[in-house]
PDB file of C-alpha atoms and ligand atoms in Angstrom:
ATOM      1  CA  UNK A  14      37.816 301.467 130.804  1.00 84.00           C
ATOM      2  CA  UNK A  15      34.072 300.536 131.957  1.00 90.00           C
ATOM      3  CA  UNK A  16      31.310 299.105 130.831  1.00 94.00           C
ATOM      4  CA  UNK A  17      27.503 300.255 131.352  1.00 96.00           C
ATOM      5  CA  UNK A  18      25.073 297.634 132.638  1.00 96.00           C
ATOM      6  CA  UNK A  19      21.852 297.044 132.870  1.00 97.00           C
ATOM      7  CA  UNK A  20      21.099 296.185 136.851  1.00 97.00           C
ATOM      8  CA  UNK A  21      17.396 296.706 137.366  1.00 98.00           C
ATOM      9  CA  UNK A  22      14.084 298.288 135.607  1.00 98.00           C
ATOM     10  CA  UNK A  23      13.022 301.406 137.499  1.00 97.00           C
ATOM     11  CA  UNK A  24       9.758 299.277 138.535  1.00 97.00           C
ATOM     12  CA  UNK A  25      11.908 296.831 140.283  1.00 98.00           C
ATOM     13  CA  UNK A  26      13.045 299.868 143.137  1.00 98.00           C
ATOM     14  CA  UNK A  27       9.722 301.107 145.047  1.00 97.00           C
ATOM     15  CA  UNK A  28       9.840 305.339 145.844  1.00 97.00           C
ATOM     16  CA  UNK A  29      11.836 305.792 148.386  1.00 97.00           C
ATOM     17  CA  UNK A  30      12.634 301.736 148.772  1.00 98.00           C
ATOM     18  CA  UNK A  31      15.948 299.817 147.400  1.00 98.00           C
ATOM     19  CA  UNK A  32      16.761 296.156 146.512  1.00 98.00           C
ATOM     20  CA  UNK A  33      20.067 294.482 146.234  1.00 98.00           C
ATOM     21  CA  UNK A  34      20.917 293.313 143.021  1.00 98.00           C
ATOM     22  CA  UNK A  35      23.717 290.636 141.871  1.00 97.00           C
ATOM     23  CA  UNK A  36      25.904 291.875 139.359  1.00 92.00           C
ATOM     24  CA  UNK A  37      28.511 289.312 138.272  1.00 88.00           C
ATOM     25  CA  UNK A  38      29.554 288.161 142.025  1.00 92.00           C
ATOM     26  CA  UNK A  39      29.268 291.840 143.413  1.00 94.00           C
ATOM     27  CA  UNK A  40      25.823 292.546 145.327  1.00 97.00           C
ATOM     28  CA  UNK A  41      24.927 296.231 144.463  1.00 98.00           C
ATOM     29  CA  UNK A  42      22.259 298.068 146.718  1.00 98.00           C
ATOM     30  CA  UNK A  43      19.763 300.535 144.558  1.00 98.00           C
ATOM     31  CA  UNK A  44      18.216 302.898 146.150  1.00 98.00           C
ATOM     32  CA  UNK A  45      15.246 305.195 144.649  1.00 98.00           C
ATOM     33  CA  UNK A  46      14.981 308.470 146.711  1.00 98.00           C
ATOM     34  CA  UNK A  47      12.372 310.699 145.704  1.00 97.00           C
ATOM     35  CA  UNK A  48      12.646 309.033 142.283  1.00 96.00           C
ATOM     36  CA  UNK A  49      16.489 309.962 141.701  1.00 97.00           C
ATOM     37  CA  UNK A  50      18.541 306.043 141.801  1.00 97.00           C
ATOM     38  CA  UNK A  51      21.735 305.410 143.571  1.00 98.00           C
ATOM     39  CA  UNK A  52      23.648 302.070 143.355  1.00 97.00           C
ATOM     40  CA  UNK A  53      26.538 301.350 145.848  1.00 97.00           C
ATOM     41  CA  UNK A  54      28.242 298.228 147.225  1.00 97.00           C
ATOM     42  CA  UNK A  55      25.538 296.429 149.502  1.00 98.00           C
ATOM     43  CA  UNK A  56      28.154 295.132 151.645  1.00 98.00           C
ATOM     44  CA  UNK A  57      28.871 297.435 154.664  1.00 98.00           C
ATOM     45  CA  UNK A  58      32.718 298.078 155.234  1.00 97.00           C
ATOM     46  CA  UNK A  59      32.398 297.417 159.308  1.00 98.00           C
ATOM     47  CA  UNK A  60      31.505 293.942 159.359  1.00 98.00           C
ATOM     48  CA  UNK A  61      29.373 292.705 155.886  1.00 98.00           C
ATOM     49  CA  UNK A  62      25.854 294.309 156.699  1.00 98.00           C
ATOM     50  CA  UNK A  63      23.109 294.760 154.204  1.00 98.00           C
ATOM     51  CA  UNK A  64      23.170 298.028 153.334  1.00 98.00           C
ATOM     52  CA  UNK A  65      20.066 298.024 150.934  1.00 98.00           C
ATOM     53  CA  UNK A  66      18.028 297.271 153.863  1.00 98.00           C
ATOM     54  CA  UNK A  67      19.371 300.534 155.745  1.00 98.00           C
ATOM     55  CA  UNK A  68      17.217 303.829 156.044  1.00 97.00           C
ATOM     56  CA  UNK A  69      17.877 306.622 153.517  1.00 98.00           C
ATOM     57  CA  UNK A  70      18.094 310.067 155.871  1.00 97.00           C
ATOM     58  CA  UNK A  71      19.619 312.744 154.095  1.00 96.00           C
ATOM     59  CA  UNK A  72      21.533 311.576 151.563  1.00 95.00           C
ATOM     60  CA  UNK A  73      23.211 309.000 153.327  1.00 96.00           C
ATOM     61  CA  UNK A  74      22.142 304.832 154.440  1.00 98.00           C
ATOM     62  CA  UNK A  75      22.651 303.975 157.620  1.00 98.00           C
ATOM     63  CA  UNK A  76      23.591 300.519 158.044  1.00 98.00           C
ATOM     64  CA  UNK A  77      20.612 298.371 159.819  1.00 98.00           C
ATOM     65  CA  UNK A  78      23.588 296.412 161.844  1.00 98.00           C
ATOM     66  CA  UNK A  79      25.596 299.021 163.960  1.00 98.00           C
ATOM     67  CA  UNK A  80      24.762 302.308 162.457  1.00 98.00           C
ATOM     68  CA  UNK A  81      27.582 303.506 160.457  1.00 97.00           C
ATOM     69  CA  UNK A  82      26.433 305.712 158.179  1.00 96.00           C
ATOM     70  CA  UNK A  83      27.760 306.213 153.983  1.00 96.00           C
ATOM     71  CA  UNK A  84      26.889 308.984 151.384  1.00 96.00           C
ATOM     72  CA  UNK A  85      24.666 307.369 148.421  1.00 97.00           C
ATOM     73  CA  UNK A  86      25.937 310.226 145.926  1.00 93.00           C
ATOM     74  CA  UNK A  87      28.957 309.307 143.998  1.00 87.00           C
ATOM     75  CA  UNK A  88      30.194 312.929 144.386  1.00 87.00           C
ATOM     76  CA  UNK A  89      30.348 312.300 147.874  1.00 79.00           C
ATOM     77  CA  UNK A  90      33.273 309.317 147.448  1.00 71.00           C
ATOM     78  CA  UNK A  91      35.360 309.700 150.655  1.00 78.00           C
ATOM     79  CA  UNK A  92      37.830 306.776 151.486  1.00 88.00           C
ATOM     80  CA  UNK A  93      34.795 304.614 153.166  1.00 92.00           C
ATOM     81  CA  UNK A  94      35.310 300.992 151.583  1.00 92.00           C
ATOM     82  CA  UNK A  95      31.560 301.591 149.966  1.00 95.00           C
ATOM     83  CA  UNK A  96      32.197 301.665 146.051  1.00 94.00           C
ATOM     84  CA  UNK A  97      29.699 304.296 144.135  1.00 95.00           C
ATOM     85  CA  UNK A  98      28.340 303.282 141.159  1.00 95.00           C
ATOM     86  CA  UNK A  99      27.758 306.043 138.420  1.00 95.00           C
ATOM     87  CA  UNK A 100      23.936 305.274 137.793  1.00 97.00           C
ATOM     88  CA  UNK A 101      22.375 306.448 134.132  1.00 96.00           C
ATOM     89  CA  UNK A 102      18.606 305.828 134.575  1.00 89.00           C
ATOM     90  CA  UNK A 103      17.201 305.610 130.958  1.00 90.00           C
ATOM     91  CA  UNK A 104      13.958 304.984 130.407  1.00 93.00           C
ATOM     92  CA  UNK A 105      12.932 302.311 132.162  1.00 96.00           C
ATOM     93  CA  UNK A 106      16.387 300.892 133.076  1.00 97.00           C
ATOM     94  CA  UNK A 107      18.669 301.463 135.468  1.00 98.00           C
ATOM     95  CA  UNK A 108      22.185 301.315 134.317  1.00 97.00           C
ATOM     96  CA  UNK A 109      25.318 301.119 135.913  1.00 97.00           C
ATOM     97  CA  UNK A 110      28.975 302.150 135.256  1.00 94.00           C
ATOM     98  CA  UNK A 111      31.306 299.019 135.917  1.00 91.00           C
ATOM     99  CA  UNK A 112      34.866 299.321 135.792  1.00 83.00           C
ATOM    100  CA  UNK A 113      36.741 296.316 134.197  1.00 81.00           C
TER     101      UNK A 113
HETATM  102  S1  LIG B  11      28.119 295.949 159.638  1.00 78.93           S
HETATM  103 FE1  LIG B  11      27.561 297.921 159.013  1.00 78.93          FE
HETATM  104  S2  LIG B  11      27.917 299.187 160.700  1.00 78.93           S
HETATM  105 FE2  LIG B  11      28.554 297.223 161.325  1.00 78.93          FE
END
Protein backbone atom coordinates (compact mmCIF):
# COMPACT_ATOMS: atom_id res chain seq x y z
CA UNK A 1 0.00 0.00 0.00
CA UNK A 2 0.99 3.88 -0.39
CA UNK A 3 -0.31 6.91 -0.13
CA UNK A 4 0.22 10.09 -2.52
CA UNK A 5 1.23 13.35 -0.86
CA UNK A 6 1.34 16.58 -1.45
CA UNK A 7 5.22 17.78 -0.64
CA UNK A 8 5.70 21.08 -2.41
CA UNK A 9 4.00 23.52 -5.19
CA UNK A 10 6.13 23.51 -8.34
CA UNK A 11 6.91 27.36 -7.45
CA UNK A 12 8.49 26.31 -4.28
CA UNK A 13 11.61 24.31 -6.50
CA UNK A 14 13.55 27.07 -8.71
CA UNK A 15 14.70 25.50 -12.55
CA UNK A 16 17.31 23.60 -12.08
CA UNK A 17 17.38 24.32 -7.99
CA UNK A 18 15.92 21.83 -5.12
CA UNK A 19 14.75 22.33 -1.48
CA UNK A 20 14.40 19.82 1.24
CA UNK A 21 11.12 19.28 2.41
CA UNK A 22 9.81 17.56 5.82
CA UNK A 23 7.46 14.95 5.27
CA UNK A 24 6.22 13.37 8.52
CA UNK A 25 9.89 13.00 10.22
CA UNK A 26 11.57 12.03 6.79
CA UNK A 27 13.46 15.09 5.04
CA UNK A 28 12.89 14.58 1.23
CA UNK A 29 15.23 16.53 -1.28
CA UNK A 30 13.23 17.88 -4.62
CA UNK A 31 14.98 18.56 -7.26
CA UNK A 32 13.62 20.44 -10.57
CA UNK A 33 15.94 19.63 -13.57
CA UNK A 34 15.06 21.23 -16.65
CA UNK A 35 11.52 21.39 -15.24
CA UNK A 36 11.10 17.44 -14.77
CA UNK A 37 10.92 16.92 -10.38
CA UNK A 38 12.70 14.25 -8.52
CA UNK A 39 12.25 13.64 -4.75
CA UNK A 40 14.73 11.33 -2.87
CA UNK A 41 15.88 10.91 0.75
CA UNK A 42 17.94 14.19 1.62
CA UNK A 43 20.02 12.31 3.91
CA UNK A 44 23.24 10.98 2.23
CA UNK A 45 23.94 7.19 3.05
CA UNK A 46 27.94 7.93 3.84
CA UNK A 47 27.68 9.99 6.76
CA UNK A 48 24.07 12.25 6.90
CA UNK A 49 24.94 15.01 4.21
CA UNK A 50 22.43 17.28 2.63
CA UNK A 51 21.84 16.02 -0.45
CA UNK A 52 19.38 18.80 -1.73
CA UNK A 53 22.19 21.12 -1.55
CA UNK A 54 24.37 18.80 -3.97
CA UNK A 55 24.90 19.66 -7.79
CA UNK A 56 22.63 17.93 -10.33
CA UNK A 57 25.26 16.62 -13.30
CA UNK A 58 23.75 14.16 -15.37
CA UNK A 59 21.17 12.66 -13.78
CA UNK A 60 22.75 12.09 -10.65
CA UNK A 61 23.49 14.63 -7.08
CA UNK A 62 26.60 14.61 -5.87
CA UNK A 63 26.75 14.98 -2.29
CA UNK A 64 28.27 18.62 -1.23
CA UNK A 65 30.19 16.63 1.80
CA UNK A 66 32.56 13.94 0.24
CA UNK A 67 31.32 13.48 -3.22
CA UNK A 68 29.49 10.32 -3.47
CA UNK A 69 27.38 10.49 -6.10
CA UNK A 70 23.27 8.87 -6.38
CA UNK A 71 20.89 8.57 -9.46
CA UNK A 72 17.76 11.07 -8.96
CA UNK A 73 15.54 8.74 -11.34
CA UNK A 74 13.61 6.15 -9.54
CA UNK A 75 14.33 3.73 -12.44
CA UNK A 76 17.75 3.99 -11.56
CA UNK A 77 17.14 2.29 -7.76
CA UNK A 78 20.41 0.37 -7.15
CA UNK A 79 21.05 -0.86 -3.48
CA UNK A 80 22.48 2.83 -2.44
CA UNK A 81 20.61 3.55 1.01
CA UNK A 82 18.97 6.76 -1.00
CA UNK A 83 15.08 5.94 -1.12
CA UNK A 84 13.34 7.24 -4.60
CA UNK A 85 10.26 8.72 -4.35
CA UNK A 86 7.75 8.15 -7.32
CA UNK A 87 6.98 11.96 -8.02
CA UNK A 88 3.40 12.82 -9.93
CA UNK A 89 3.70 16.58 -10.67
CA UNK A 90 0.05 17.78 -11.22
CA UNK A 91 -0.62 21.01 -11.84
CA UNK A 92 0.88 23.00 -9.59
CA UNK A 93 1.75 20.32 -6.97
CA UNK A 94 4.23 18.11 -6.52
CA UNK A 95 3.15 14.82 -5.20
CA UNK A 96 4.79 12.05 -3.79
CA UNK A 97 4.30 8.24 -3.48
CA UNK A 98 4.75 7.20 0.31
CA UNK A 99 4.73 3.77 1.29
CA UNK A 100 2.93 3.00 4.65
S1 LIG B 1 28.05 12.46 3.70
FE1 LIG B 1 27.58 12.25 1.62
S2 LIG B 1 29.38 11.55 0.69
FE2 LIG B 1 29.85 11.68 2.79
Amino acid sequence: MSRIVKIASKNDVPRNGSICVEQENEYIAVFNVDGTFYAISDVCPHAGGPLSEGVVENGKVMCPWHGWSFHLDPEHSPEDGVYRYKVIADNDDINVEIPD
